Every structure is written in structure tokens, then in C-alpha cells.
GROMACS .gro file of C-alpha atoms in nm:
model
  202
    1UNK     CA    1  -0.600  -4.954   2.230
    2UNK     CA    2  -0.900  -4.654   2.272
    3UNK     CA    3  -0.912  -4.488   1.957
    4UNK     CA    4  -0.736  -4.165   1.874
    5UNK     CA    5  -0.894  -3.867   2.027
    6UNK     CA    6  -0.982  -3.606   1.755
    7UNK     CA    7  -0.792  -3.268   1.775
    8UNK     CA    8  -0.982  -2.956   1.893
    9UNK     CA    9  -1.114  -2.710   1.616
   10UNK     CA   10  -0.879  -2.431   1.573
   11UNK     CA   11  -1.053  -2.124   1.738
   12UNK     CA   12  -1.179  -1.867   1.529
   13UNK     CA   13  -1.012  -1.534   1.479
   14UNK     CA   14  -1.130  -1.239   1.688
   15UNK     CA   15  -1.359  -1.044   1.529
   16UNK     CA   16  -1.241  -0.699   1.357
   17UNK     CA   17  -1.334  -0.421   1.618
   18UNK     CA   18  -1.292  -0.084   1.438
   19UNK     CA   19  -1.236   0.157   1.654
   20UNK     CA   20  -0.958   0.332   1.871
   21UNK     CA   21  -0.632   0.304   1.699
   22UNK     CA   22  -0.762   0.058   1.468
   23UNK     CA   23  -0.978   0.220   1.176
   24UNK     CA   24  -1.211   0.082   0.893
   25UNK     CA   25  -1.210   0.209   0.574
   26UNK     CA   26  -1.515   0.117   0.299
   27UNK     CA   27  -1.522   0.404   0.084
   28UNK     CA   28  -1.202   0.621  -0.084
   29UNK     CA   29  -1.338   0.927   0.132
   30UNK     CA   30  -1.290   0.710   0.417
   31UNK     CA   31  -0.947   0.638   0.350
   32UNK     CA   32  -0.866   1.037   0.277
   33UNK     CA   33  -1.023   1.123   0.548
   34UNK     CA   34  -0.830   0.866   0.780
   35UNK     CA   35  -0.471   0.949   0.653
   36UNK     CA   36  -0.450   1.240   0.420
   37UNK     CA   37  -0.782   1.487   0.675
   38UNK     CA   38  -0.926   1.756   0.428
   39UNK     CA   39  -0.946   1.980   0.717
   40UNK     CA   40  -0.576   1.949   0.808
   41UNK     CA   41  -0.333   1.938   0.536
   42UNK     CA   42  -0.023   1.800   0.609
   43UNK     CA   43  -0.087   1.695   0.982
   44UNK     CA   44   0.163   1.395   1.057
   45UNK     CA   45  -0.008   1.033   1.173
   46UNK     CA   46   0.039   0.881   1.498
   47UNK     CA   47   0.024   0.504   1.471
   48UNK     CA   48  -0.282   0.343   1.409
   49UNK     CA   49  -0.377   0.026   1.170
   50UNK     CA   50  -0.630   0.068   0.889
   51UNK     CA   51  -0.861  -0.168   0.744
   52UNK     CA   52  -0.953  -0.165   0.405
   53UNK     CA   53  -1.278  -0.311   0.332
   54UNK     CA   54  -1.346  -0.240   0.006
   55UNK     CA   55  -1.221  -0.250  -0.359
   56UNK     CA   56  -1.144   0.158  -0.411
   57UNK     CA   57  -1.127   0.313  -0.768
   58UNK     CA   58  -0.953   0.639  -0.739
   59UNK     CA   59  -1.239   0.797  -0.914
   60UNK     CA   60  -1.116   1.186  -0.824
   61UNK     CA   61  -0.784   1.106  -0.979
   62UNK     CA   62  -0.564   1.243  -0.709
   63UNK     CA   63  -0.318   1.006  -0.485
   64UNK     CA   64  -0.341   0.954  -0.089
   65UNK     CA   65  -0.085   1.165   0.064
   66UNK     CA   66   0.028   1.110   0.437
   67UNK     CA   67   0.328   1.230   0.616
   68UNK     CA   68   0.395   0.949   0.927
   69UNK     CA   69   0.521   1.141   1.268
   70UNK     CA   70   0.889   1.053   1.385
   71UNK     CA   71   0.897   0.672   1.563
   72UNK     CA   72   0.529   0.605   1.460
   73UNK     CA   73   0.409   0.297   1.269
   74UNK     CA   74   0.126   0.299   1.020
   75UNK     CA   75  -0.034  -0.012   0.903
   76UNK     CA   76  -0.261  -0.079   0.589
   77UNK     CA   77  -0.411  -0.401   0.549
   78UNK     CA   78  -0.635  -0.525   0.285
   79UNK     CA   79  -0.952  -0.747   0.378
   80UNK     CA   80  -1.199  -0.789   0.095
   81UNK     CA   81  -1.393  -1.138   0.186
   82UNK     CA   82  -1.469  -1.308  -0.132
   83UNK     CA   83  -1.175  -1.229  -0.357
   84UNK     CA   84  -0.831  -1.363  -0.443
   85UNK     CA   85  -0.653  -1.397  -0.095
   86UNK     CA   86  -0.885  -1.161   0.102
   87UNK     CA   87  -0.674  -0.879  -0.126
   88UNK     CA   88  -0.855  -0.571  -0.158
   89UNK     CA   89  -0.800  -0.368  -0.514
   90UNK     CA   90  -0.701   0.007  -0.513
   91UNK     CA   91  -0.726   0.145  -0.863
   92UNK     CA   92  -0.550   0.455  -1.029
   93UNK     CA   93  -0.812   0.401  -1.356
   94UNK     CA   94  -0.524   0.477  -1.571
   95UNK     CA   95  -0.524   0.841  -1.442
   96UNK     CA   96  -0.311   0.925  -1.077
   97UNK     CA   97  -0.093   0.771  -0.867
   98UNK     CA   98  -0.220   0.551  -0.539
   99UNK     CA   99  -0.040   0.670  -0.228
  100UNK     CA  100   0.252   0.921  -0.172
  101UNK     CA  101   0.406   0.880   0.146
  102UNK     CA  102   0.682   1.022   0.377
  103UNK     CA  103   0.832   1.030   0.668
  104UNK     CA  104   0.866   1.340   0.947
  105UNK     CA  105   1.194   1.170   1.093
  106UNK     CA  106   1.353   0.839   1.219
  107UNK     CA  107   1.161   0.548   1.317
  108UNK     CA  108   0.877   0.643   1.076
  109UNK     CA  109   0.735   0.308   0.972
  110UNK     CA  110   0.464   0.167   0.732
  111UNK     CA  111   0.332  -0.155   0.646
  112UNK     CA  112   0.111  -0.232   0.340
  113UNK     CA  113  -0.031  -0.601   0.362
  114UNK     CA  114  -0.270  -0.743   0.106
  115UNK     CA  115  -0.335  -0.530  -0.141
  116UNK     CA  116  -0.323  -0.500  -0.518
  117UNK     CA  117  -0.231  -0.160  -0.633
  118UNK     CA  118  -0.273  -0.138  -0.996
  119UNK     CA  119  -0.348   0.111  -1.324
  120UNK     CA  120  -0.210   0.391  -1.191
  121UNK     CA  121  -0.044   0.622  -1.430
  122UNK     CA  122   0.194   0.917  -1.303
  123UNK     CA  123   0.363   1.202  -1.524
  124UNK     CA  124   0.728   1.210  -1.296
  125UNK     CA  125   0.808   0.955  -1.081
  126UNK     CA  126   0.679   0.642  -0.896
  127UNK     CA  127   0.353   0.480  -1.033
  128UNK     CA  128   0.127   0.342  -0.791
  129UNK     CA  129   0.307   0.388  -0.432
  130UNK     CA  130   0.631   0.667  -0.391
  131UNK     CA  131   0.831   0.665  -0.029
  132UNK     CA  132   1.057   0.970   0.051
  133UNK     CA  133   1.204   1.141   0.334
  134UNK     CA  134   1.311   0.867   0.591
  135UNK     CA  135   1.037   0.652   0.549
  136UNK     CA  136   1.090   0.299   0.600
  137UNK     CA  137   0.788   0.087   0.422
  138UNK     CA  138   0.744  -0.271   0.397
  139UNK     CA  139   0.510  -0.436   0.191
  140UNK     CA  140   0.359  -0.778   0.211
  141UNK     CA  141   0.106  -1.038   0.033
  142UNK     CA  142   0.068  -0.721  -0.219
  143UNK     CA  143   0.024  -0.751  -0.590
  144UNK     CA  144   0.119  -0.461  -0.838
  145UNK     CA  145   0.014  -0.456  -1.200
  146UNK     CA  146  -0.014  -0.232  -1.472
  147UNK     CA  147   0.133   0.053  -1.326
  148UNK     CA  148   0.274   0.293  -1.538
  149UNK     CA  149   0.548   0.613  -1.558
  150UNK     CA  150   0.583   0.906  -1.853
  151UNK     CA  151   0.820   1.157  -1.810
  152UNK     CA  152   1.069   0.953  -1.641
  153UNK     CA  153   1.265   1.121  -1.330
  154UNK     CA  154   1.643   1.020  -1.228
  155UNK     CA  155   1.462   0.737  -0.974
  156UNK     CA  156   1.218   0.615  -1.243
  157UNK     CA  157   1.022   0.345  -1.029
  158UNK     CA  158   0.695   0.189  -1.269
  159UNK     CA  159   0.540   0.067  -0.942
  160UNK     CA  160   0.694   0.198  -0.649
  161UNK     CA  161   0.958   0.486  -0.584
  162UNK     CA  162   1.194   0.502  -0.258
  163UNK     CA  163   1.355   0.814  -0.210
  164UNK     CA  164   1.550   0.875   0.138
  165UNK     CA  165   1.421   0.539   0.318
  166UNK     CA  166   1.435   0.145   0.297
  167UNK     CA  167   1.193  -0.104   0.144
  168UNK     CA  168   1.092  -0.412   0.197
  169UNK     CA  169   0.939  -0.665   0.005
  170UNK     CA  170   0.797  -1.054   0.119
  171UNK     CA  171   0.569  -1.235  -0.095
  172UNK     CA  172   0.465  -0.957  -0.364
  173UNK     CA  173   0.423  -0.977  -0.732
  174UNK     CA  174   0.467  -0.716  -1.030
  175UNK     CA  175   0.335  -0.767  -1.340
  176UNK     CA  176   0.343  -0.520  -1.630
  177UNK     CA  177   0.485  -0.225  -1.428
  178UNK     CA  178   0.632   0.019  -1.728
  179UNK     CA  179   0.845   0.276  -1.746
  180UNK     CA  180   0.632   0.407  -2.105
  181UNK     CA  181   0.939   0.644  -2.244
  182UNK     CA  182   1.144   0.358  -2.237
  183UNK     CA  183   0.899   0.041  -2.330
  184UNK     CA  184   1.053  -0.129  -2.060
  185UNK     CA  185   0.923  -0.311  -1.783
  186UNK     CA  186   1.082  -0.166  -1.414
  187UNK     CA  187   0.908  -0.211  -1.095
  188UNK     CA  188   1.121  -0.003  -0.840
  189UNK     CA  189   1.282   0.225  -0.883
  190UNK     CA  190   1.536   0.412  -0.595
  191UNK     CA  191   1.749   0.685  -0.503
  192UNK     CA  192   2.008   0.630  -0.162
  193UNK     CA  193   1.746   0.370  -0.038
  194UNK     CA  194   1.783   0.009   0.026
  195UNK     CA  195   1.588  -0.266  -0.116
  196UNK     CA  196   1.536  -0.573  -0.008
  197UNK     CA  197   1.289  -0.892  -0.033
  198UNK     CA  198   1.138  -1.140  -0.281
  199UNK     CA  199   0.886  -1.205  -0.470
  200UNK     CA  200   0.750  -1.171  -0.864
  201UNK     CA  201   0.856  -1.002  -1.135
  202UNK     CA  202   0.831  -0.708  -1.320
   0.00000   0.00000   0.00000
């Protein structure tokens, strides 16, 4: 019989085009600037997917804040070449929380793929990533570590808070997420929000 024919290469991805309704982000200013505009304080996004490029220490120690409008989706999605998984690192230095999000009514959506969120330290509630108002957020491939809360609120939350929404969680990992008034080790914390998803521990 002829020999077997070999099989085709797999086609490379597409290249990453930033531009339009897809954005690039290499610097924390970048990011700010993106979802949380200096110039307009409290607009509401349309949706739009971001690229992160970079590793980002949160150097000004002050969170992302971004409100998402009504029935829009928002997508963040880590791609550092080079390290663990393509996962990009966004760092709270032991100082601030990462990203405080909400949503302007139903059918506000975000997605948070490949990222580590970690060392971020919040007086209140919800240490590296906190979800109110309606929000529905799923996160995915992300890795949260050494986030931590003082001062603990009725939701608590070490790593992430939902107030008001729904979470989602596929393929994630905590490690070392503390609630520091009580020594213990909590990862989410909620309040009227469903959970739901796998992945890690505290």
C-alpha cells in the first residue's frame, strides 16, 4: 500500500489587530485610559475586547473602575508571550485593589481570561476584583494569589466580591487569598449573587 500521507500543519492563528473594538493595552495608563477615561468619569463601556500585553504593577495604588452599559459585553484577556500560560500579571503591590466593576443594567457582561491578579490589599471589601450592581462576570484560565482583606464587610470576599450579579468560574486557581481579621483563608465572598464553576482553592 502507498504510504500514509502526512497531515497538513495546523494554520497559524490570525494575527492580533488592535484596533476598532478590539484594544491593546501595554502600560497601566493604557488600561485606565481604555476603561476607567480620566477625562470622563463614570462614562459606561460599550463592548469592546482588551488585550493586555504586559505585566502591570499598580504603581499609583488606586483600582480600575468601569461601569459596563446595559446588554454590553466587555472582555479582558491576558497575552504575555513568554510566561506561564501566556498569563499576564496585574499587581496591587500590597497596597489597592485591581478592578472594581459594575453594571448600568441587565445584560451587562464581562469576561476576564488569563490573568493572575494578585497582592492586592483592600481596607472593606473584595481584594483584587469586586462585581456589583447587575453585573454578570465570568472568569477563566485566571490565577489569584495573595490577595488580601482588613476591615472585613458583611460580603467579605479575599479575592473577589459579587454584590447584585452572578459569577462564574472555569479553570481558575486561589492561593493564599485572606480575610487578615480573621486569619482565614476565603476567596469569594457574595451577597444575593450566584456562584458557580471550578477550579483551585483558596
Amino acid at each position: 500500500p502507498p504510504p500514509p500521507q502526512p497531515l497538513p500543519p495546523i494554520p497559524p492563528s490570525p494575527p492580533l489587530v488592535c484596533g476598532g473594538s478590539t484594544l491593546c493595552a501595554h502600560t497601566l495608563q493604557q488600561l485606565r485610559d481604555i476603561l476607567d477615561p480620566p477625562l470622563t468619569p463614570g462614562s459606561q463601556l460599550d463592548s469592546l475586547s482588551v488585550y493586555i500585553l504586559a505585566h502591570l504593577d499598580f504603581a499609583d495604588f488606586r483600582p480600575v473602575d468601569m461601569t459596563i452599559k446595559a446588554g454590553a459585553l466587555v472582555t479582558l484577556r491576558g497575552l504575555c508571550e513568554g510566561s506561564e500560560e501566556s498569563r499576564c500579571t496585574v499587581d496591587g503591590l500590597g497596597a489597592t485593589a485591581l478592578f472594581r466593576m459594575r453594571g448600568a443594567g441587565a445584560g451587562a457582561r464581562l469576561h476576564v481570561l488569563n490573568l493572575a491578579l494578585r497582592n492586592a490589599a483592600v481596607e472593606g471589601e473584595g481584594g483584587a476584583a469586586a462585581a456589583s450592581l447587575s453585573l454578570d462576570v465570568t472568569f477563566q484560565d485566571c490565577a489569584f494569589s495573595n490577595n488580601t482583606v482588613s476591615n472585613l464587610g458583611d460580603a467579605g470576599g479575599g479575592a473577589v466580591l459579587i454584590r447584585g450579579g452572578n459569577a462564574q468560574f472555569h479553570n481558575c486557581l486561589f492561593e493564599n487569598n485572606q480575610i487578615s481579621s480573621t486569619n482565614r483563608n476565603v476567596a469569594i465572598g457574595g451577597e444575593e449573587a450566584g456562584n458557580s464553576g471550578g477550579g483551585g482553592g483558596a
